[in-house]
Amino acid sequence: GPKVLQIPSHQIIDMGQMVTLNCDPVSNHLYFYWYKQILGQQMEFLVNFYNGKVMEKSKLFKDQFSVERPDGSYFTLKIQPTALEDSAVYFCASSLDGLGGYAEQFFGPGTRLTVL
Amino acid sequence: GDSVTQTEGLVTLTEGLPVMLNCTYQTIYSNPFLFWYVQHLNESPRLLLKSFTDNKRTEHQGFHATLHKSSSSFHLQKSSAQLSDSALYYCAPITSGGNYKPTFGKGTSLVVHP
């Protein structure tokens, strides 16, 4: 089936540094999402993105977070600067549509971010 | 905004017993689309079931659910639990009024033991 790729699979950085998480969504998908999952907890919505714009973001999407998809390449989540509480697995997802039968989201394998 | 309530926390079952995970949603918008996602340990979530048709049963991989708009519910059921069903299950409605943001529930952790 359709696959979403995420690079890197693991990232370890020092607190205060910048990190960029990369997502390669399914090729014809138009809607993109980021989720955060702390170990042992439920997955939580961060942001969704369509047509070059953020559609909605949650309270977890702090000012230090930003997303973009320049020229149809990777969909990225940038955190600058990072904080200890940003340590989590970040899942990227994409869907063909935002509503309806084609709103099924396909998830990437996740990037495990560790902030020291 | 939209919200969803799932069976809380952990559900523990003996293999072979029926599974019932509750999901009710709250929205002011009509025609919600409902999804169940499953996340096995150390994996990413994937779609299990979806529906937008009132009172129509949808089935996949032994699981089934029926969207009841009258009670705003989309409960997940299976007649006989298997060990491999142990996972985290998310109910996620999407409505037209929410900037297409899926409202994931807190998830229900299902543990099936022999």
mmCIF file with all atom_site columns, N, CA and C in Angstrom, chain B residues 39-87:
data_model
loop_
_atom_site.group_PDB
_atom_site.id
_atom_site.type_symbol
_atom_site.label_atom_id
_atom_site.label_alt_id
_atom_site.label_comp_id
_atom_site.label_asym_id
_atom_site.label_entity_id
_atom_site.label_seq_id
_atom_site.pdbx_PDB_ins_code
_atom_site.Cartn_x
_atom_site.Cartn_y
_atom_site.Cartn_z
_atom_site.occupancy
_atom_site.B_iso_or_equiv
_atom_site.pdbx_formal_charge
_atom_site.auth_seq_id
_atom_site.auth_comp_id
_atom_site.auth_asym_id
_atom_site.auth_atom_id
_atom_site.pdbx_PDB_model_num
ATOM 1   N N  . GLN B 1 39 ? -2.946  0.846   16.639 1.00 0.00 ? 39 GLN B N  1
ATOM 2   C CA . GLN B 1 39 ? -1.486  1.015   16.743 1.00 0.00 ? 39 GLN B CA 1
ATOM 3   C C  . GLN B 1 39 ? -0.936  -0.116  17.599 1.00 0.00 ? 39 GLN B C  1
ATOM 4   N N  . HIS B 1 40 ? -0.218  -1.021  16.952 1.00 0.00 ? 40 HIS B N  1
ATOM 5   C CA . HIS B 1 40 ? 0.448   -2.080  17.692 1.00 0.00 ? 40 HIS B CA 1
ATOM 6   C C  . HIS B 1 40 ? 1.746   -1.549  18.282 1.00 0.00 ? 40 HIS B C  1
ATOM 7   N N  . LEU B 1 41 ? 2.246   -2.259  19.283 1.00 0.00 ? 41 LEU B N  1
ATOM 8   C CA . LEU B 1 41 ? 3.425   -1.825  20.009 1.00 0.00 ? 41 LEU B CA 1
ATOM 9   C C  . LEU B 1 41 ? 4.592   -1.567  19.065 1.00 0.00 ? 41 LEU B C  1
ATOM 10  N N  . ASN B 1 42 ? 5.209   -0.410  19.217 1.00 0.00 ? 42 ASN B N  1
ATOM 11  C CA . ASN B 1 42 ? 6.366   -0.002  18.411 1.00 0.00 ? 42 ASN B CA 1
ATOM 12  C C  . ASN B 1 42 ? 6.072   0.118   16.920 1.00 0.00 ? 42 ASN B C  1
ATOM 13  N N  . GLU B 1 43 ? 4.823   0.301   16.603 1.00 0.00 ? 43 GLU B N  1
ATOM 14  C CA . GLU B 1 43 ? 4.437   0.540   15.206 1.00 0.00 ? 43 GLU B CA 1
ATOM 15  C C  . GLU B 1 43 ? 3.701   1.863   15.094 1.00 0.00 ? 43 GLU B C  1
ATOM 16  N N  . SER B 1 44 ? 3.432   2.259   13.867 1.00 0.00 ? 44 SER B N  1
ATOM 17  C CA . SER B 1 44 ? 2.647   3.465   13.654 1.00 0.00 ? 44 SER B CA 1
ATOM 18  C C  . SER B 1 44 ? 1.182   3.094   13.483 1.00 0.00 ? 44 SER B C  1
ATOM 19  N N  . PRO B 1 45 ? 0.288   4.035   13.711 1.00 0.00 ? 45 PRO B N  1
ATOM 20  C CA . PRO B 1 45 ? -1.139  3.735   13.546 1.00 0.00 ? 45 PRO B CA 1
ATOM 21  C C  . PRO B 1 45 ? -1.475  3.414   12.090 1.00 0.00 ? 45 PRO B C  1
ATOM 22  N N  . ARG B 1 46 ? -2.499  2.605   11.936 1.00 0.00 ? 46 ARG B N  1
ATOM 23  C CA . ARG B 1 46 ? -3.026  2.346   10.599 1.00 0.00 ? 46 ARG B CA 1
ATOM 24  C C  . ARG B 1 46 ? -4.540  2.241   10.684 1.00 0.00 ? 46 ARG B C  1
ATOM 25  N N  . LEU B 1 47 ? -5.175  2.489   9.574  1.00 0.00 ? 47 LEU B N  1
ATOM 26  C CA . LEU B 1 47 ? -6.633  2.470   9.542  1.00 0.00 ? 47 LEU B CA 1
ATOM 27  C C  . LEU B 1 47 ? -7.167  1.063   9.754  1.00 0.00 ? 47 LEU B C  1
ATOM 28  N N  . LEU B 1 48 ? -8.200  0.960   10.579 1.00 0.00 ? 48 LEU B N  1
ATOM 29  C CA . LEU B 1 48 ? -8.874  -0.317  10.793 1.00 0.00 ? 48 LEU B CA 1
ATOM 30  C C  . LEU B 1 48 ? -10.252 -0.304  10.130 1.00 0.00 ? 48 LEU B C  1
ATOM 31  N N  . LEU B 1 49 ? -11.019 0.760   10.413 1.00 0.00 ? 49 LEU B N  1
ATOM 32  C CA . LEU B 1 49 ? -12.380 0.860   9.874  1.00 0.00 ? 49 LEU B CA 1
ATOM 33  C C  . LEU B 1 49 ? -12.716 2.313   9.615  1.00 0.00 ? 49 LEU B C  1
ATOM 34  N N  . LYS B 1 50 ? -13.646 2.529   8.693  1.00 0.00 ? 50 LYS B N  1
ATOM 35  C CA . LYS B 1 50 ? -14.140 3.886   8.488  1.00 0.00 ? 50 LYS B CA 1
ATOM 36  C C  . LYS B 1 50 ? -15.612 3.829   8.071  1.00 0.00 ? 50 LYS B C  1
ATOM 37  N N  . SER B 1 51 ? -16.333 4.892   8.346  1.00 0.00 ? 51 SER B N  1
ATOM 38  C CA . SER B 1 51 ? -17.739 4.934   7.962  1.00 0.00 ? 51 SER B CA 1
ATOM 39  C C  . SER B 1 51 ? -18.257 6.354   7.970  1.00 0.00 ? 51 SER B C  1
ATOM 40  N N  . PHE B 1 52 ? -19.205 6.606   7.111  1.00 0.00 ? 52 PHE B N  1
ATOM 41  C CA . PHE B 1 52 ? -19.947 7.864   7.161  1.00 0.00 ? 52 PHE B CA 1
ATOM 42  C C  . PHE B 1 52 ? -21.430 7.632   6.872  1.00 0.00 ? 52 PHE B C  1
ATOM 43  N N  . THR B 1 53 ? -21.804 6.371   6.772  1.00 0.00 ? 53 THR B N  1
ATOM 44  C CA . THR B 1 53 ? -23.192 6.045   6.469  1.00 0.00 ? 53 THR B CA 1
ATOM 45  C C  . THR B 1 53 ? -23.922 5.648   7.737  1.00 0.00 ? 53 THR B C  1
ATOM 46  N N  . ASP B 1 54 ? -24.975 6.318   8.031  1.00 0.00 ? 54 ASP B N  1
ATOM 47  C CA . ASP B 1 54 ? -25.736 6.049   9.245  1.00 0.00 ? 54 ASP B CA 1
ATOM 48  C C  . ASP B 1 54 ? -26.322 4.655   9.231  1.00 0.00 ? 54 ASP B C  1
ATOM 49  N N  . ASN B 1 55 ? -26.187 3.965   10.370 1.00 0.00 ? 55 ASN B N  1
ATOM 50  C CA . ASN B 1 55 ? -26.796 2.657   10.585 1.00 0.00 ? 55 ASN B CA 1
ATOM 51  C C  . ASN B 1 55 ? -26.325 1.570   9.625  1.00 0.00 ? 55 ASN B C  1
ATOM 52  N N  . LYS B 1 56 ? -25.185 1.747   9.043  1.00 0.00 ? 56 LYS B N  1
ATOM 53  C CA . LYS B 1 56 ? -24.631 0.709   8.173  1.00 0.00 ? 56 LYS B CA 1
ATOM 54  C C  . LYS B 1 56 ? -23.402 0.094   8.821  1.00 0.00 ? 56 LYS B C  1
ATOM 55  N N  . ARG B 1 57 ? -23.380 -1.219  8.939  1.00 0.00 ? 57 ARG B N  1
ATOM 56  C CA . ARG B 1 57 ? -22.257 -1.928  9.545  1.00 0.00 ? 57 ARG B CA 1
ATOM 57  C C  . ARG B 1 57 ? -21.093 -1.973  8.571  1.00 0.00 ? 57 ARG B C  1
ATOM 58  N N  . THR B 1 58 ? -19.917 -1.686  9.074  1.00 0.00 ? 58 THR B N  1
ATOM 59  C CA . THR B 1 58 ? -18.702 -1.793  8.280  1.00 0.00 ? 58 THR B CA 1
ATOM 60  C C  . THR B 1 58 ? -17.776 -2.790  8.967  1.00 0.00 ? 58 THR B C  1
ATOM 61  N N  . GLU B 1 59 ? -17.110 -3.605  8.159  1.00 0.00 ? 59 GLU B N  1
ATOM 62  C CA . GLU B 1 59 ? -16.290 -4.681  8.711  1.00 0.00 ? 59 GLU B CA 1
ATOM 63  C C  . GLU B 1 59 ? -14.908 -4.714  8.076  1.00 0.00 ? 59 GLU B C  1
ATOM 64  N N  . HIS B 1 60 ? -13.937 -5.135  8.871  1.00 0.00 ? 60 HIS B N  1
ATOM 65  C CA . HIS B 1 60 ? -12.586 -5.316  8.331  1.00 0.00 ? 60 HIS B CA 1
ATOM 66  C C  . HIS B 1 60 ? -11.775 -6.122  9.327  1.00 0.00 ? 60 HIS B C  1
ATOM 67  N N  . GLN B 1 61 ? -11.115 -7.136  8.824  1.00 0.00 ? 61 GLN B N  1
ATOM 68  C CA . GLN B 1 61 ? -10.218 -7.965  9.637  1.00 0.00 ? 61 GLN B CA 1
ATOM 69  C C  . GLN B 1 61 ? -10.883 -8.489  10.906 1.00 0.00 ? 61 GLN B C  1
ATOM 70  N N  . GLY B 1 62 ? -12.136 -8.859  10.783 1.00 0.00 ? 62 GLY B N  1
ATOM 71  C CA . GLY B 1 62 ? -12.849 -9.450  11.911 1.00 0.00 ? 62 GLY B CA 1
ATOM 72  C C  . GLY B 1 62 ? -13.504 -8.443  12.844 1.00 0.00 ? 62 GLY B C  1
ATOM 73  N N  . PHE B 1 63 ? -13.124 -7.183  12.699 1.00 0.00 ? 63 PHE B N  1
ATOM 74  C CA . PHE B 1 63 ? -13.740 -6.121  13.501 1.00 0.00 ? 63 PHE B CA 1
ATOM 75  C C  . PHE B 1 63 ? -14.924 -5.527  12.742 1.00 0.00 ? 63 PHE B C  1
ATOM 76  N N  . HIS B 1 64 ? -15.861 -4.987  13.483 1.00 0.00 ? 64 HIS B N  1
ATOM 77  C CA . HIS B 1 64 ? -16.970 -4.284  12.852 1.00 0.00 ? 64 HIS B CA 1
ATOM 78  C C  . HIS B 1 64 ? -17.428 -3.125  13.719 1.00 0.00 ? 64 HIS B C  1
ATOM 79  N N  . ALA B 1 65 ? -18.067 -2.178  13.066 1.00 0.00 ? 65 ALA B N  1
ATOM 80  C CA . ALA B 1 65 ? -18.605 -1.010  13.768 1.00 0.00 ? 65 ALA B CA 1
ATOM 81  C C  . ALA B 1 65 ? -19.757 -0.462  12.954 1.00 0.00 ? 65 ALA B C  1
ATOM 82  N N  . THR B 1 66 ? -20.701 0.162   13.637 1.00 0.00 ? 66 THR B N  1
ATOM 83  C CA . THR B 1 66 ? -21.840 0.779   12.977 1.00 0.00 ? 66 THR B CA 1
ATOM 84  C C  . THR B 1 66 ? -21.965 2.207   13.478 1.00 0.00 ? 66 THR B C  1
ATOM 85  N N  . LEU B 1 67 ? -22.002 3.136   12.542 1.00 0.00 ? 67 LEU B N  1
ATOM 86  C CA . LEU B 1 67 ? -22.180 4.539   12.897 1.00 0.00 ? 67 LEU B CA 1
ATOM 87  C C  . LEU B 1 67 ? -23.649 4.785   13.207 1.00 0.00 ? 67 LEU B C  1
ATOM 88  N N  . HIS B 1 68 ? -23.926 5.268   14.395 1.00 0.00 ? 68 HIS B N  1
ATOM 89  C CA . HIS B 1 68 ? -25.288 5.636   14.785 1.00 0.00 ? 68 HIS B CA 1
ATOM 90  C C  . HIS B 1 68 ? -25.305 7.130   15.072 1.00 0.00 ? 68 HIS B C  1
ATOM 91  N N  . LYS B 1 69 ? -25.800 7.887   14.131 1.00 0.00 ? 69 LYS B N  1
ATOM 92  C CA . LYS B 1 69 ? -25.807 9.338   14.317 1.00 0.00 ? 69 LYS B CA 1
ATOM 93  C C  . LYS B 1 69 ? -26.778 9.755   15.406 1.00 0.00 ? 69 LYS B C  1
ATOM 94  N N  . SER B 1 70 ? -27.819 8.964   15.615 1.00 0.00 ? 70 SER B N  1
ATOM 95  C CA . SER B 1 70 ? -28.814 9.318   16.629 1.00 0.00 ? 70 SER B CA 1
ATOM 96  C C  . SER B 1 70 ? -28.206 9.329   18.032 1.00 0.00 ? 70 SER B C  1
ATOM 97  N N  . SER B 1 71 ? -27.221 8.460   18.245 1.00 0.00 ? 71 SER B N  1
ATOM 98  C CA . SER B 1 71 ? -26.557 8.397   19.547 1.00 0.00 ? 71 SER B CA 1
ATOM 99  C C  . SER B 1 71 ? -25.101 8.850   19.468 1.00 0.00 ? 71 SER B C  1
ATOM 100 N N  . SER B 1 72 ? -24.697 9.347   18.296 1.00 0.00 ? 72 SER B N  1
ATOM 101 C CA . SER B 1 72 ? -23.312 9.817   18.099 1.00 0.00 ? 72 SER B CA 1
ATOM 102 C C  . SER B 1 72 ? -22.296 8.768   18.540 1.00 0.00 ? 72 SER B C  1
ATOM 103 N N  . SER B 1 73 ? -22.496 7.557   18.069 1.00 0.00 ? 73 SER B N  1
ATOM 104 C CA . SER B 1 73 ? -21.614 6.483   18.506 1.00 0.00 ? 73 SER B CA 1
ATOM 105 C C  . SER B 1 73 ? -21.046 5.706   17.335 1.00 0.00 ? 73 SER B C  1
ATOM 106 N N  . PHE B 1 74 ? -19.896 5.107   17.579 1.00 0.00 ? 74 PHE B N  1
ATOM 107 C CA . PHE B 1 74 ? -19.213 4.284   16.561 1.00 0.00 ? 74 PHE B CA 1
ATOM 108 C C  . PHE B 1 74 ? -18.375 3.259   17.325 1.00 0.00 ? 74 PHE B C  1
ATOM 109 N N  . HIS B 1 75 ? -19.052 2.355   17.999 1.00 0.00 ? 75 HIS B N  1
ATOM 110 C CA . HIS B 1 75 ? -18.379 1.378   18.851 1.00 0.00 ? 75 HIS B CA 1
ATOM 111 C C  . HIS B 1 75 ? -17.708 0.292   18.021 1.00 0.00 ? 75 HIS B C  1
ATOM 112 N N  . LEU B 1 76 ? -16.541 -0.121  18.450 1.00 0.00 ? 76 LEU B N  1
ATOM 113 C CA . LEU B 1 76 ? -15.772 -1.153  17.748 1.00 0.00 ? 76 LEU B CA 1
ATOM 114 C C  . LEU B 1 76 ? -16.015 -2.504  18.415 1.00 0.00 ? 76 LEU B C  1
ATOM 115 N N  . GLN B 1 77 ? -16.311 -3.507  17.593 1.00 0.00 ? 77 GLN B N  1
ATOM 116 C CA . GLN B 1 77 ? -16.612 -4.825  18.155 1.00 0.00 ? 77 GLN B CA 1
ATOM 117 C C  . GLN B 1 77 ? -15.911 -5.926  17.380 1.00 0.00 ? 77 GLN B C  1
ATOM 118 N N  . LYS B 1 78 ? -15.708 -7.016  18.075 1.00 0.00 ? 78 LYS B N  1
ATOM 119 C CA . LYS B 1 78 ? -15.199 -8.229  17.457 1.00 0.00 ? 78 LYS B CA 1
ATOM 120 C C  . LYS B 1 78 ? -15.756 -9.393  18.248 1.00 0.00 ? 78 LYS B C  1
ATOM 121 N N  . SER B 1 79 ? -16.121 -10.431 17.561 1.00 0.00 ? 79 SER B N  1
ATOM 122 C CA . SER B 1 79 ? -16.821 -11.525 18.252 1.00 0.00 ? 79 SER B CA 1
ATOM 123 C C  . SER B 1 79 ? -15.886 -12.350 19.123 1.00 0.00 ? 79 SER B C  1
ATOM 124 N N  . SER B 1 80 ? -14.620 -12.449 18.720 1.00 0.00 ? 80 SER B N  1
ATOM 125 C CA . SER B 1 80 ? -13.705 -13.315 19.454 1.00 0.00 ? 80 SER B CA 1
ATOM 126 C C  . SER B 1 80 ? -12.298 -12.708 19.428 1.00 0.00 ? 80 SER B C  1
ATOM 127 N N  . ALA B 1 81 ? -11.811 -12.300 20.586 1.00 0.00 ? 81 ALA B N  1
ATOM 128 C CA . ALA B 1 81 ? -10.511 -11.643 20.650 1.00 0.00 ? 81 ALA B CA 1
ATOM 129 C C  . ALA B 1 81 ? -9.366  -12.623 20.406 1.00 0.00 ? 81 ALA B C  1
ATOM 130 N N  . GLN B 1 82 ? -8.353  -12.119 19.727 1.00 0.00 ? 82 GLN B N  1
ATOM 131 C CA . GLN B 1 82 ? -7.129  -12.899 19.502 1.00 0.00 ? 82 GLN B CA 1
ATOM 132 C C  . GLN B 1 82 ? -5.959  -12.190 20.174 1.00 0.00 ? 82 GLN B C  1
ATOM 133 N N  . LEU B 1 83 ? -4.928  -12.962 20.471 1.00 0.00 ? 83 LEU B N  1
ATOM 134 C CA . LEU B 1 83 ? -3.753  -12.384 21.113 1.00 0.00 ? 83 LEU B CA 1
ATOM 135 C C  . LEU B 1 83 ? -3.196  -11.224 20.289 1.00 0.00 ? 83 LEU B C  1
ATOM 136 N N  . SER B 1 84 ? -3.245  -11.356 18.984 1.00 0.00 ? 84 SER B N  1
ATOM 137 C CA . SER B 1 84 ? -2.700  -10.334 18.094 1.00 0.00 ? 84 SER B CA 1
ATOM 138 C C  . SER B 1 84 ? -3.531  -9.052  18.064 1.00 0.00 ? 84 SER B C  1
ATOM 139 N N  . ASP B 1 85 ? -4.672  -9.052  18.710 1.00 0.00 ? 85 ASP B N  1
ATOM 140 C CA . ASP B 1 85 ? -5.489  -7.834  18.763 1.00 0.00 ? 85 ASP B CA 1
ATOM 141 C C  . ASP B 1 85 ? -4.993  -6.873  19.836 1.00 0.00 ? 85 ASP B C  1
ATOM 142 N N  . SER B 1 86 ? -4.053  -7.308  20.641 1.00 0.00 ? 86 SER B N  1
ATOM 143 C CA . SER B 1 86 ? -3.496  -6.436  21.678 1.00 0.00 ? 86 SER B CA 1
ATOM 144 C C  . SER B 1 86 ? -2.839  -5.229  21.011 1.00 0.00 ? 86 SER B C  1
ATOM 145 N N  . ALA B 1 87 ? -3.354  -4.051  21.313 1.00 0.00 ? 87 ALA B N  1
ATOM 146 C CA . ALA B 1 87 ? -2.899  -2.830  20.644 1.00 0.00 ? 87 ALA B CA 1
ATOM 147 C C  . ALA B 1 87 ? -3.608  -1.645  21.269 1.00 0.00 ? 87 ALA B C  1
#
